[in-house]
PDB file of C-alpha atoms in Angstrom:
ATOM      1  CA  UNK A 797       0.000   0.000   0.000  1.00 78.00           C
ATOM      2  CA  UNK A 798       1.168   3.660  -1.195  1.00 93.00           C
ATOM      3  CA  UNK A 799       2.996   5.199   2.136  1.00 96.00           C
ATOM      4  CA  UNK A 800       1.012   8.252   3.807  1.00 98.00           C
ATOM      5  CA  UNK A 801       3.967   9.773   4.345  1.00 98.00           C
ATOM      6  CA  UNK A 802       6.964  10.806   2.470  1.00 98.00           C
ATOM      7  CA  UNK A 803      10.274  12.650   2.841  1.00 98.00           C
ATOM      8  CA  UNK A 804      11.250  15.055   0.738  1.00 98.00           C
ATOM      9  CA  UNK A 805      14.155  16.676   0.274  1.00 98.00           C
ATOM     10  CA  UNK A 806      14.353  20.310   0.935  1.00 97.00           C
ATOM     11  CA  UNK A 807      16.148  24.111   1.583  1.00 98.00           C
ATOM     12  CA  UNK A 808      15.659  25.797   4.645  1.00 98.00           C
ATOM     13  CA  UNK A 809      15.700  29.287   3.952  1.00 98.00           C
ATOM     14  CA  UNK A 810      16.534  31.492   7.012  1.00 97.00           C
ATOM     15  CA  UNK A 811      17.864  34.870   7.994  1.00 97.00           C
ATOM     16  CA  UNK A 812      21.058  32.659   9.526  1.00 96.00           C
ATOM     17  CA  UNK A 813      21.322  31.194   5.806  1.00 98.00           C
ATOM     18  CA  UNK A 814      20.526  28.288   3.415  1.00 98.00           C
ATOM     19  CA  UNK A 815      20.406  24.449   4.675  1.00 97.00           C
ATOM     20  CA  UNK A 816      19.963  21.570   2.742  1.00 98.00           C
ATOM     21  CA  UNK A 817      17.562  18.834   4.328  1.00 97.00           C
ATOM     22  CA  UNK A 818      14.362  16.812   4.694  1.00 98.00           C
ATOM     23  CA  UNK A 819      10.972  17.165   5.559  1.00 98.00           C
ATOM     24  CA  UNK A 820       8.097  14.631   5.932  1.00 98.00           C
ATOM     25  CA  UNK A 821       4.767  15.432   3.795  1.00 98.00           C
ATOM     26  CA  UNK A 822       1.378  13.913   3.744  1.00 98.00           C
ATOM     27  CA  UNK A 823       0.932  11.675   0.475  1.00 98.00           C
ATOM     28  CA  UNK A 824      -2.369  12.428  -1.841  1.00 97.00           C
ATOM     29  CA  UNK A 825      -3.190   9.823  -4.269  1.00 97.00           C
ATOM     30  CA  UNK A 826      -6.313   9.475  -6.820  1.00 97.00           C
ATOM     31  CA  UNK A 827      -8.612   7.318  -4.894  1.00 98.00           C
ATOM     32  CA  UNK A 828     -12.256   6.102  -6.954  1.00 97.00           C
ATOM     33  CA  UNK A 829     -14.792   4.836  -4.845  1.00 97.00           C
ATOM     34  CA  UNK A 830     -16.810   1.924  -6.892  1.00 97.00           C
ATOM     35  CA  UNK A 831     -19.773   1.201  -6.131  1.00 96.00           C
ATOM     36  CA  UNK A 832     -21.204  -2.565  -7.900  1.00 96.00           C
ATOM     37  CA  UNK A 833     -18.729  -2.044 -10.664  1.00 96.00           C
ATOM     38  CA  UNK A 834     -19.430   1.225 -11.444  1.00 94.00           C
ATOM     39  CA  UNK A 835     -17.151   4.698 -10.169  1.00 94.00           C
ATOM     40  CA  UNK A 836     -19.340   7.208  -8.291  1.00 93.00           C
ATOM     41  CA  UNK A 837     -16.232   9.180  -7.717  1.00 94.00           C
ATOM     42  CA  UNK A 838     -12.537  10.169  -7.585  1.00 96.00           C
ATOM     43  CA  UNK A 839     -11.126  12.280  -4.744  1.00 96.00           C
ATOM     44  CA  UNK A 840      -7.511  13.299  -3.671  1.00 97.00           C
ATOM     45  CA  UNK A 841      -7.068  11.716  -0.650  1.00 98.00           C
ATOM     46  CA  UNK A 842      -4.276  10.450   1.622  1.00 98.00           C
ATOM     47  CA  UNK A 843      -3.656   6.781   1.792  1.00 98.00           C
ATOM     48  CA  UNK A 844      -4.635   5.979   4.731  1.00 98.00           C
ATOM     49  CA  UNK A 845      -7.715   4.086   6.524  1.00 98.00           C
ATOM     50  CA  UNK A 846      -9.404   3.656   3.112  1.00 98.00           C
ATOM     51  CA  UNK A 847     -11.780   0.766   3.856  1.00 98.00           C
ATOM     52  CA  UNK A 848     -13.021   3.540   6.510  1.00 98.00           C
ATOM     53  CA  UNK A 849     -13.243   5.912   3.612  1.00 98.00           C
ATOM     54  CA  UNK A 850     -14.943   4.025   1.136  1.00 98.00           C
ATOM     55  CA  UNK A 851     -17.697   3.229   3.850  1.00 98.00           C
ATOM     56  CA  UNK A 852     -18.304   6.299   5.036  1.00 97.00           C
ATOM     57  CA  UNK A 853     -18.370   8.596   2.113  1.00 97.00           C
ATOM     58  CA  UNK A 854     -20.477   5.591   0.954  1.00 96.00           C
ATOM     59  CA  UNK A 855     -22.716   6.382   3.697  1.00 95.00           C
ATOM     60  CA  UNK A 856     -23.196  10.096   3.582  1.00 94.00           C
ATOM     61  CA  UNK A 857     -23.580  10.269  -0.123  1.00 92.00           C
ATOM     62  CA  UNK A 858     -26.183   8.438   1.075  1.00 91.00           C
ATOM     63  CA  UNK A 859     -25.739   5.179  -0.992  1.00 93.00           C
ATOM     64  CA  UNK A 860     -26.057   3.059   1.689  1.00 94.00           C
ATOM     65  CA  UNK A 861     -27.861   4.002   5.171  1.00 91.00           C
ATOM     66  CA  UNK A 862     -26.194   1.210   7.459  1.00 92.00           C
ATOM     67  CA  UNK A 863     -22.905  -1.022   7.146  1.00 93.00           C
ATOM     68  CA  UNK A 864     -25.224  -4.596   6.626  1.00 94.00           C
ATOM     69  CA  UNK A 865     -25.563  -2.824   2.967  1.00 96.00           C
ATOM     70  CA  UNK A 866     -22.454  -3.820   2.010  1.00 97.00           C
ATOM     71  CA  UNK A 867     -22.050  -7.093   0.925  1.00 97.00           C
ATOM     72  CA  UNK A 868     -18.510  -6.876  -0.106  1.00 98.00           C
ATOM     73  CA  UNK A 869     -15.186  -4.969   0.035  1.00 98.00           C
ATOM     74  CA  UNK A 870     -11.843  -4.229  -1.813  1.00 98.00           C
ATOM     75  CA  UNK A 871      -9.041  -2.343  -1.968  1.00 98.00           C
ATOM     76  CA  UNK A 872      -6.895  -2.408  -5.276  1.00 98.00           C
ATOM     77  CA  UNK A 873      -3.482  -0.334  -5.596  1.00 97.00           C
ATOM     78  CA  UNK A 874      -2.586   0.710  -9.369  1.00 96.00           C
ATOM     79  CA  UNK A 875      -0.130   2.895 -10.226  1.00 94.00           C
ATOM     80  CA  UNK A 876      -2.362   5.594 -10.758  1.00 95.00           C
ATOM     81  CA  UNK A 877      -3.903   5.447  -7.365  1.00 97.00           C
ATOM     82  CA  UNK A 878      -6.581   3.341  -5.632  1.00 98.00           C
ATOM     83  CA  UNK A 879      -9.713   1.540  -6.180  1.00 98.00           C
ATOM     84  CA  UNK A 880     -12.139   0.873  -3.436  1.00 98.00           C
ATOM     85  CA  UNK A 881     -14.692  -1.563  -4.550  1.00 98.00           C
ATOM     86  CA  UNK A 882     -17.648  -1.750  -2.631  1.00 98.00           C
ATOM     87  CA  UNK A 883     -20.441  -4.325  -3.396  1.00 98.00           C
ATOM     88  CA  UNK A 884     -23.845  -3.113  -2.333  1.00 97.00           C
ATOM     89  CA  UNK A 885     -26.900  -5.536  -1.809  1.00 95.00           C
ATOM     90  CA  UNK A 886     -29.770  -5.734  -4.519  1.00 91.00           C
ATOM     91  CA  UNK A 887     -32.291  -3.604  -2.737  1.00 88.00           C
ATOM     92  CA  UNK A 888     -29.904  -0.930  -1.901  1.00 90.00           C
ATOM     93  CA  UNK A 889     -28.375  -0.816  -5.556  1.00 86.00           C
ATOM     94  CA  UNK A 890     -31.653  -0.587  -6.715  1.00 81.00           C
ATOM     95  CA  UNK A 891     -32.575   2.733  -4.742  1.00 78.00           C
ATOM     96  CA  UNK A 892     -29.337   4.175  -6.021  1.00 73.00           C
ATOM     97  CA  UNK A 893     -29.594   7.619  -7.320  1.00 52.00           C
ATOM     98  CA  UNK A 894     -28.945   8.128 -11.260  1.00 47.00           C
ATOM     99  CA  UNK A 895     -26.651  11.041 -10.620  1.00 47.00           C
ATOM    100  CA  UNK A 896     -23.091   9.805 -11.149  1.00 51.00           C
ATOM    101  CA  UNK A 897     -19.840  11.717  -9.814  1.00 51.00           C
ATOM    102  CA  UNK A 898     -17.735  10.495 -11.949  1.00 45.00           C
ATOM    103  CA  UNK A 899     -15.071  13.280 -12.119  1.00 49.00           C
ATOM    104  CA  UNK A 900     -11.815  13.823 -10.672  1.00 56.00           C
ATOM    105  CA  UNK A 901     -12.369  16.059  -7.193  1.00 64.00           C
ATOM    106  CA  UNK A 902      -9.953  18.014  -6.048  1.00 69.00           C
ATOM    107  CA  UNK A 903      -8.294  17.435  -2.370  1.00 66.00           C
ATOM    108  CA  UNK A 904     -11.443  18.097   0.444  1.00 62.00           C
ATOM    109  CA  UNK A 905     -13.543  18.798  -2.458  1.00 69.00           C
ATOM    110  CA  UNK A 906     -17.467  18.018  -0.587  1.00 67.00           C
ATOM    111  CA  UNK A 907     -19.549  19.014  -3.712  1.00 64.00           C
ATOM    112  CA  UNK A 908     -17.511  17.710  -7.048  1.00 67.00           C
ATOM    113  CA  UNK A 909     -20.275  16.783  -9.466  1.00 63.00           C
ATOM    114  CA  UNK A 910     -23.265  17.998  -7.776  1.00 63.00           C
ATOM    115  CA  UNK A 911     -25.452  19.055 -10.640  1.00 63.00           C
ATOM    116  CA  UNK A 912     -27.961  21.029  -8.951  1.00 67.00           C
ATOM    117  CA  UNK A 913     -28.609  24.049  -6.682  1.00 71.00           C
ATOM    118  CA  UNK A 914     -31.001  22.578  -4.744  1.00 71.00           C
ATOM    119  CA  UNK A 915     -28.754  19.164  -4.451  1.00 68.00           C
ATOM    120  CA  UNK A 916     -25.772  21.530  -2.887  1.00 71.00           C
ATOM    121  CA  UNK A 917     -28.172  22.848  -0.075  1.00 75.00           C
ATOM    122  CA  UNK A 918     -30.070  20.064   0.550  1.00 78.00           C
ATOM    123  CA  UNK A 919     -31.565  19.367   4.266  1.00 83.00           C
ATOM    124  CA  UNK A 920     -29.534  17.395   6.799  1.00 89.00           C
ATOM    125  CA  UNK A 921     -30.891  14.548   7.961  1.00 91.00           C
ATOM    126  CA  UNK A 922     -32.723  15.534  11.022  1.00 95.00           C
ATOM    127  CA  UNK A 923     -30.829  13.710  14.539  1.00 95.00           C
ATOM    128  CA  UNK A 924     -32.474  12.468  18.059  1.00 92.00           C
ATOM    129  CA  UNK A 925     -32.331  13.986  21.552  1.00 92.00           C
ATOM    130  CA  UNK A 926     -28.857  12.978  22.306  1.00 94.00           C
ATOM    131  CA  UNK A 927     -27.242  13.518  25.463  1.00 94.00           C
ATOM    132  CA  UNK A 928     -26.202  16.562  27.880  1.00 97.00           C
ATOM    133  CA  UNK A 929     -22.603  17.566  27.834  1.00 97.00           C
ATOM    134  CA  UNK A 930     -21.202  19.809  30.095  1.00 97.00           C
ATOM    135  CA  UNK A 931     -18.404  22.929  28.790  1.00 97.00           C
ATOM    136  CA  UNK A 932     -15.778  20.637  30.837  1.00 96.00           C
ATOM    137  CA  UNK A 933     -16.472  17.552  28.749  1.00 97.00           C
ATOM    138  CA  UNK A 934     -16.323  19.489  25.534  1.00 97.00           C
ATOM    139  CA  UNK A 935     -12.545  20.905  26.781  1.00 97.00           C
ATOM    140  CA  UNK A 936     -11.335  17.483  27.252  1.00 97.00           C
ATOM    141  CA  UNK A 937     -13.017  16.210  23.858  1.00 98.00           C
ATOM    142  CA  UNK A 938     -11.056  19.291  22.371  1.00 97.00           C
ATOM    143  CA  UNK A 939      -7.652  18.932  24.333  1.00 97.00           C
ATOM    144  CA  UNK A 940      -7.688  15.043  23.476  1.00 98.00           C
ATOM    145  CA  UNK A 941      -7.442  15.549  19.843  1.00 98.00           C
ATOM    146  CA  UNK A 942      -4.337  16.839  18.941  1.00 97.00           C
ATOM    147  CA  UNK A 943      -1.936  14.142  20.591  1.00 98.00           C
ATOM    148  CA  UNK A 944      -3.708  11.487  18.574  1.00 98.00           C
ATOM    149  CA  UNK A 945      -2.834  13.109  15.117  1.00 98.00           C
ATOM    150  CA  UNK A 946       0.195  10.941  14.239  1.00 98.00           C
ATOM    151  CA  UNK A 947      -0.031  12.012  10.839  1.00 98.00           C
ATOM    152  CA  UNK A 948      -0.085  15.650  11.624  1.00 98.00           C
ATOM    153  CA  UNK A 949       2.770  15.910  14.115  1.00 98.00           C
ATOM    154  CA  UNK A 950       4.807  14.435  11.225  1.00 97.00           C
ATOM    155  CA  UNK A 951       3.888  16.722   8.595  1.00 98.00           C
ATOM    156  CA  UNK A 952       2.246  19.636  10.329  1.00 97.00           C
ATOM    157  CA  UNK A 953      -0.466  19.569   6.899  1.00 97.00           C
ATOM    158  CA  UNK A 954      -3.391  17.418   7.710  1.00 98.00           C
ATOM    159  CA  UNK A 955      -7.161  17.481   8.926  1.00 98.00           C
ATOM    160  CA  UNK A 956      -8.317  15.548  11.840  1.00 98.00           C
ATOM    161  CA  UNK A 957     -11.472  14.303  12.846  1.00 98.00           C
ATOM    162  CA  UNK A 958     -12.905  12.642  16.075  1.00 98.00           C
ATOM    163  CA  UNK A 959     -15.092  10.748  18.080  1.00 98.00           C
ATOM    164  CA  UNK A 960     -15.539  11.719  21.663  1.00 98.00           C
ATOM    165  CA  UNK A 961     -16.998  10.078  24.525  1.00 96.00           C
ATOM    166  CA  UNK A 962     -17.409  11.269  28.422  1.00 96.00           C
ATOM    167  CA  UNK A 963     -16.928   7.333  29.983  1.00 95.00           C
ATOM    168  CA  UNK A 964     -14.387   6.029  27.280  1.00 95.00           C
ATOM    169  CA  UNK A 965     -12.446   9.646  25.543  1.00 97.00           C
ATOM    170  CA  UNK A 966     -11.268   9.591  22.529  1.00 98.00           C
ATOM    171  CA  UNK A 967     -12.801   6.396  21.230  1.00 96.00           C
ATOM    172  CA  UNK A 968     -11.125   7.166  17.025  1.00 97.00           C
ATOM    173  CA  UNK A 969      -9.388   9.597  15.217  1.00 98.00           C
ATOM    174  CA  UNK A 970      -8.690   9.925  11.588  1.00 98.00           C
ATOM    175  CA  UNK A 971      -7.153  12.069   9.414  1.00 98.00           C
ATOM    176  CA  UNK A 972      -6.805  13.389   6.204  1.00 98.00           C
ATOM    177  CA  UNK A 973      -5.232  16.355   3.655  1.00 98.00           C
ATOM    178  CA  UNK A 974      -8.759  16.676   3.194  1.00 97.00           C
ATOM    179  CA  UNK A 975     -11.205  17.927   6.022  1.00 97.00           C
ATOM    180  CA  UNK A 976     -14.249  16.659   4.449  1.00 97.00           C
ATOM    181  CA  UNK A 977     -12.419  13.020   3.743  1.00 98.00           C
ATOM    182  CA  UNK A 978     -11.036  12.843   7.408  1.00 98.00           C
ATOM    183  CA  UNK A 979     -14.608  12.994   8.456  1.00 98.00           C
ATOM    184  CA  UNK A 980     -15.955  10.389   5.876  1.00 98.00           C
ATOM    185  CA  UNK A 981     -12.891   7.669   7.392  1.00 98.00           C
ATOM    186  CA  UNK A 982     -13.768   8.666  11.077  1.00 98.00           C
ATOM    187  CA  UNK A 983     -17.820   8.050   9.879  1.00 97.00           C
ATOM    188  CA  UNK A 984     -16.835   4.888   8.140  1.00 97.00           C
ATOM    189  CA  UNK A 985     -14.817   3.202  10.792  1.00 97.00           C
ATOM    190  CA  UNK A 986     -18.042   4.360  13.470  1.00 96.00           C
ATOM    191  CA  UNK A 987     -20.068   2.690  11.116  1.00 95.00           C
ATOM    192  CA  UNK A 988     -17.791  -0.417  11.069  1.00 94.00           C
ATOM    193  CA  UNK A 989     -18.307  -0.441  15.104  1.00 90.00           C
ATOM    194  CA  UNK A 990     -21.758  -0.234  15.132  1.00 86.00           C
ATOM    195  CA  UNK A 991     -22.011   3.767  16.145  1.00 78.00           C
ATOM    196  CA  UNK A 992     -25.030   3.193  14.415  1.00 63.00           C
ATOM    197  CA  UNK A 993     -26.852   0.680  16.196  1.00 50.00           C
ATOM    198  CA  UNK A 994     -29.709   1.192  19.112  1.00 42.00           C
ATOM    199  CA  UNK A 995     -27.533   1.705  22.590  1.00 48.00           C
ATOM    200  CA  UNK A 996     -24.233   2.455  20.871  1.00 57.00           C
ATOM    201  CA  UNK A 997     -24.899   5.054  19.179  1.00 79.00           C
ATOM    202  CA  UNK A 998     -23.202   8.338  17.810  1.00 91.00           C
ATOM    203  CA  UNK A 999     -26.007  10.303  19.488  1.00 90.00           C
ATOM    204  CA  UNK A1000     -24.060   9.588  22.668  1.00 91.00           C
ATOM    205  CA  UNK A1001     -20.555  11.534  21.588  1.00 96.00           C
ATOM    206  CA  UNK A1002     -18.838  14.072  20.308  1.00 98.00           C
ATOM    207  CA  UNK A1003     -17.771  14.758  16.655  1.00 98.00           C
ATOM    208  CA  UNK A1004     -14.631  17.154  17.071  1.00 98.00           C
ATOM    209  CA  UNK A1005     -12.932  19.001  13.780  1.00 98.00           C
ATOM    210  CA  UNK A1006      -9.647  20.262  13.143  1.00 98.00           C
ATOM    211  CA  UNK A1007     -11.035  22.665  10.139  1.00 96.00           C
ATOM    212  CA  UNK A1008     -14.086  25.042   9.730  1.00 95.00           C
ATOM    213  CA  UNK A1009     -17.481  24.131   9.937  1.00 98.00           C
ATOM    214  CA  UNK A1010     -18.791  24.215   6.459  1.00 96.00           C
ATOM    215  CA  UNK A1011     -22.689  22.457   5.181  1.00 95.00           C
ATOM    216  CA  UNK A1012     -20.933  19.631   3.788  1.00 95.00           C
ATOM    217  CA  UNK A1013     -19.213  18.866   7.125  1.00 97.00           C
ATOM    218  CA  UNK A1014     -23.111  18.998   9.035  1.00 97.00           C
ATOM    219  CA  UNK A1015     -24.870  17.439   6.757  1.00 95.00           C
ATOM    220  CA  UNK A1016     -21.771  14.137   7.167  1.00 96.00           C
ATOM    221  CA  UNK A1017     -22.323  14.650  11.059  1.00 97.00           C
ATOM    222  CA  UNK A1018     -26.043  14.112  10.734  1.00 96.00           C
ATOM    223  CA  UNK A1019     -25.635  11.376   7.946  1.00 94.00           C
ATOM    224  CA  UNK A1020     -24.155   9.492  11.360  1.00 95.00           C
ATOM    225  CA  UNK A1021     -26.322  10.629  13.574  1.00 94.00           C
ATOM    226  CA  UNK A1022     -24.951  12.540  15.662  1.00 96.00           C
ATOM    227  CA  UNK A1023     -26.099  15.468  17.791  1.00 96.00           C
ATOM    228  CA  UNK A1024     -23.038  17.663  18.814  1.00 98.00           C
ATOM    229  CA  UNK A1025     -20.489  18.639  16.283  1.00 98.00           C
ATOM    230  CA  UNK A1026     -17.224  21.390  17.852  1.00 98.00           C
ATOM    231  CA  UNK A1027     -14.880  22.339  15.825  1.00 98.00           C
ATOM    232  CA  UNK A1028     -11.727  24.505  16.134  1.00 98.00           C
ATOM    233  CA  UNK A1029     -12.603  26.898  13.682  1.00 98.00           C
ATOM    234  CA  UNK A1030     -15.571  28.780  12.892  1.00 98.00           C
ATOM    235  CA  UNK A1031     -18.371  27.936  11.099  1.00 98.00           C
ATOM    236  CA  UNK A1032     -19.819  29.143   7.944  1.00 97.00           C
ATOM    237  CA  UNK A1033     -24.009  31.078   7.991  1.00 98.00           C
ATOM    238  CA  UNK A1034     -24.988  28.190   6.143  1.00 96.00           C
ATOM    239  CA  UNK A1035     -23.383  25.402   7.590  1.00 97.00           C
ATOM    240  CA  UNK A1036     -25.030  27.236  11.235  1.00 98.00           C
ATOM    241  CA  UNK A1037     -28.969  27.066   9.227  1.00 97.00           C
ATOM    242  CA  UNK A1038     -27.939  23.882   8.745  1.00 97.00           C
ATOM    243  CA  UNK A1039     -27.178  22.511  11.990  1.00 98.00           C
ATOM    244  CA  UNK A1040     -30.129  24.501  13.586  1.00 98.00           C
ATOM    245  CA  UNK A1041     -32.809  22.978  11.224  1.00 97.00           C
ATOM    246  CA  UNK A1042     -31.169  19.301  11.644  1.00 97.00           C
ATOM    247  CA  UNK A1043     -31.080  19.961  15.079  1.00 97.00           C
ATOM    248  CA  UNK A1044     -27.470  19.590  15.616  1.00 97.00           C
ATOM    249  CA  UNK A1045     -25.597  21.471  18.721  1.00 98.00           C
ATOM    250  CA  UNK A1046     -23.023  23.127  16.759  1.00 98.00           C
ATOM    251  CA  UNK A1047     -20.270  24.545  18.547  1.00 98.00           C
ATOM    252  CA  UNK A1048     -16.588  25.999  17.418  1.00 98.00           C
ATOM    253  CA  UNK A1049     -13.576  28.158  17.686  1.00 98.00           C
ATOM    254  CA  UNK A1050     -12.684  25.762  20.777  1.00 98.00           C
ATOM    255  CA  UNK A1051      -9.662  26.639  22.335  1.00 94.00           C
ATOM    256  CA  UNK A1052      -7.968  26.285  25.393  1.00 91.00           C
ATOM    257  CA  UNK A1053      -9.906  29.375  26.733  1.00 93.00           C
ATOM    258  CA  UNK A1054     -13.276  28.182  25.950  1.00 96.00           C
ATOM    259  CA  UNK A1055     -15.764  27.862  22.947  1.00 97.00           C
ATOM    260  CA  UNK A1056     -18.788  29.260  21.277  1.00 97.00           C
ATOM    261  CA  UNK A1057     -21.957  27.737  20.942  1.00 98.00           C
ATOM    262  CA  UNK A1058     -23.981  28.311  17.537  1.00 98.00           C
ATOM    263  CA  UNK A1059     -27.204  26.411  17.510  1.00 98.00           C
ATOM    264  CA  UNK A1060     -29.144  23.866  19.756  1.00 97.00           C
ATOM    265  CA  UNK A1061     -27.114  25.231  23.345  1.00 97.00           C
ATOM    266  CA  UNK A1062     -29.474  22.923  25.139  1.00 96.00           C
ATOM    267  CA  UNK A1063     -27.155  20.130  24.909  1.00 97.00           C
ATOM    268  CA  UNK A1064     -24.203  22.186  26.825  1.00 97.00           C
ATOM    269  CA  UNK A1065     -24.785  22.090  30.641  1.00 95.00           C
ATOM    270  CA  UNK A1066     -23.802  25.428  32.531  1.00 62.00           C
ATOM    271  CA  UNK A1067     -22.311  23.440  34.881  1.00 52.00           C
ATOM    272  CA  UNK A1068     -22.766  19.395  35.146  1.00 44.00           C
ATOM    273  CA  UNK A1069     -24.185  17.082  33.787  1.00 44.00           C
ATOM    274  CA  UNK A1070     -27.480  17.737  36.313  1.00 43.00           C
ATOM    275  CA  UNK A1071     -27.297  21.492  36.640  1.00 41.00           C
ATOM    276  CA  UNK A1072     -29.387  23.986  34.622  1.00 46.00           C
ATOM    277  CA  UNK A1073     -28.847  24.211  30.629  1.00 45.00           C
ATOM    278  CA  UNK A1074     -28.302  26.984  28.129  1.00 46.00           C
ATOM    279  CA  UNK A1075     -31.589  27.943  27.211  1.00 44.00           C
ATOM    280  CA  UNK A1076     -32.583  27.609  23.380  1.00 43.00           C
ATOM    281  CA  UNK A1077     -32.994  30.423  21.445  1.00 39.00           C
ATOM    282  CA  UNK A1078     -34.875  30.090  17.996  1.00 37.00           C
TER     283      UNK A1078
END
């Protein structure tokens, strides 16, 4: 399998002068994701956790709604990148949509080959009642995250996303030169656990970002089911609509100094876990 991460050669330019050396990079490869034989798309993407990927951007394109849709699955290395080859049951297939993305998207891209207005602004899915978290719980989700991005601390140039828990932490990370792909790996390996199913379920955590909040990155949140997205950045107006009508506590630019909610602060505890929420305002 292609390395995620190479080392190139380099020159350090500095006011003290001109060094030769290395540096370690993220890798970003062609990667198609094939659905029964036929390519739905082609993203730049980093080779890494690609099973995960092909599942979950699988999942919220909205080909498949639950793992036990897949009846089969392949990974095949050319020289011109990767194939994942996903083999969807005979129901399923036959609800697939006739819109085909069968172009080359650039790194991150979240709406190569959407041919319609109304199909890049389409609802999120709508997500339960969730759970309660207080602003402590969402400073250790937050503080958690960056020692778990391996690939980042080598190459200081990739995305992260994550899966946060209050009884078991940082249950998965994943990561990414793209923001919207690192989300689709961390979705896909959830889905492999069974974040979907009925007392394990995504409802119960915390999806934490490394980038900004854009629609594309709400309407993958809800696509899983879950009910509290933070990210470290800020999110877009749209991507905020979106989370309010999909019901989806949205909170972001969370730092070390605190965070700010966007939409749905009834999930976000003043306190604990049993004291008094933020009230919701329409």
């Amino acid at each position: 399998m292609i390395e995620p991460v190479v080392r190139v050669s380099r020159l350090a330019c500095t006011p003290q002068g001109v060094r030769e050396g290395e540096r370690a990079i993220p890798e970003e490869t062609p990667v198609a994701i094939v659905h029964n034989g036929s390519t739905y798309a082609v993203m730049m993407a980093t080779p890494a956790d690609l099973e995960d990927f092909g599942i979950g951007f699988s999942l919220t394109e909205g080909v498949i709604g639950a793992r036990s849709d897949i009846e089969d699955l392949e990974l095949l290395e050319f020289d011109e990148g990767v194939e994942i080859r996903l083999w969807i049951n005979a129901e399923r297939a036959g609800q697939m949509v006739a819109r085909r993305r069968q172009i080359a998207g650039p790194t991150g891209c979240g709406l190569c080959g959407v041919e319609s207005l109304e199909l890049a602004v389409k609802p999120a899915r709508s997500v339960g009642e969730g759970r309660v978290f207080s602003p402590a719980d969402i400073a250790r989700a937050i503080a958690s995250l960056a020692p778990a991005q391996h690939l980042n601390h080598a190459t200081r140039a990739v995305h992260a996303a994550g899966f946060w828990e209050p009884e078991a932490g940082l249950v998965a990370v994943r990561e990414d030169v793209g923001r919207h792909n690192a989300l689709d790996k961390l979705v896909g390996h959830l889905v492999r656990q069974d974040r979907q199913a009925t007392g394990n379920s995504a409802a119960d955590g915390i999806v934490l970002l490394t980038s900004r909040v854009s629609i594309e990155m709400v309407q993958k949140t809800a696509m899983l089911g879950a009910s509290v997205l933070v990210a470290v950045s800020a999110p877009t107006a749209l991507a905020v609509r979106t989370a309010e009508a999909a019901g989806i506590t949205l909170a972001a630019i969370a730092r070390d100094d605190g965070f700010e909610v966007f939409t749905h602060p009834q999930r976000i505890a003043t306190g604990g876990p049993n004291t008094e929420t933020v009230p919701h305002v329409a």
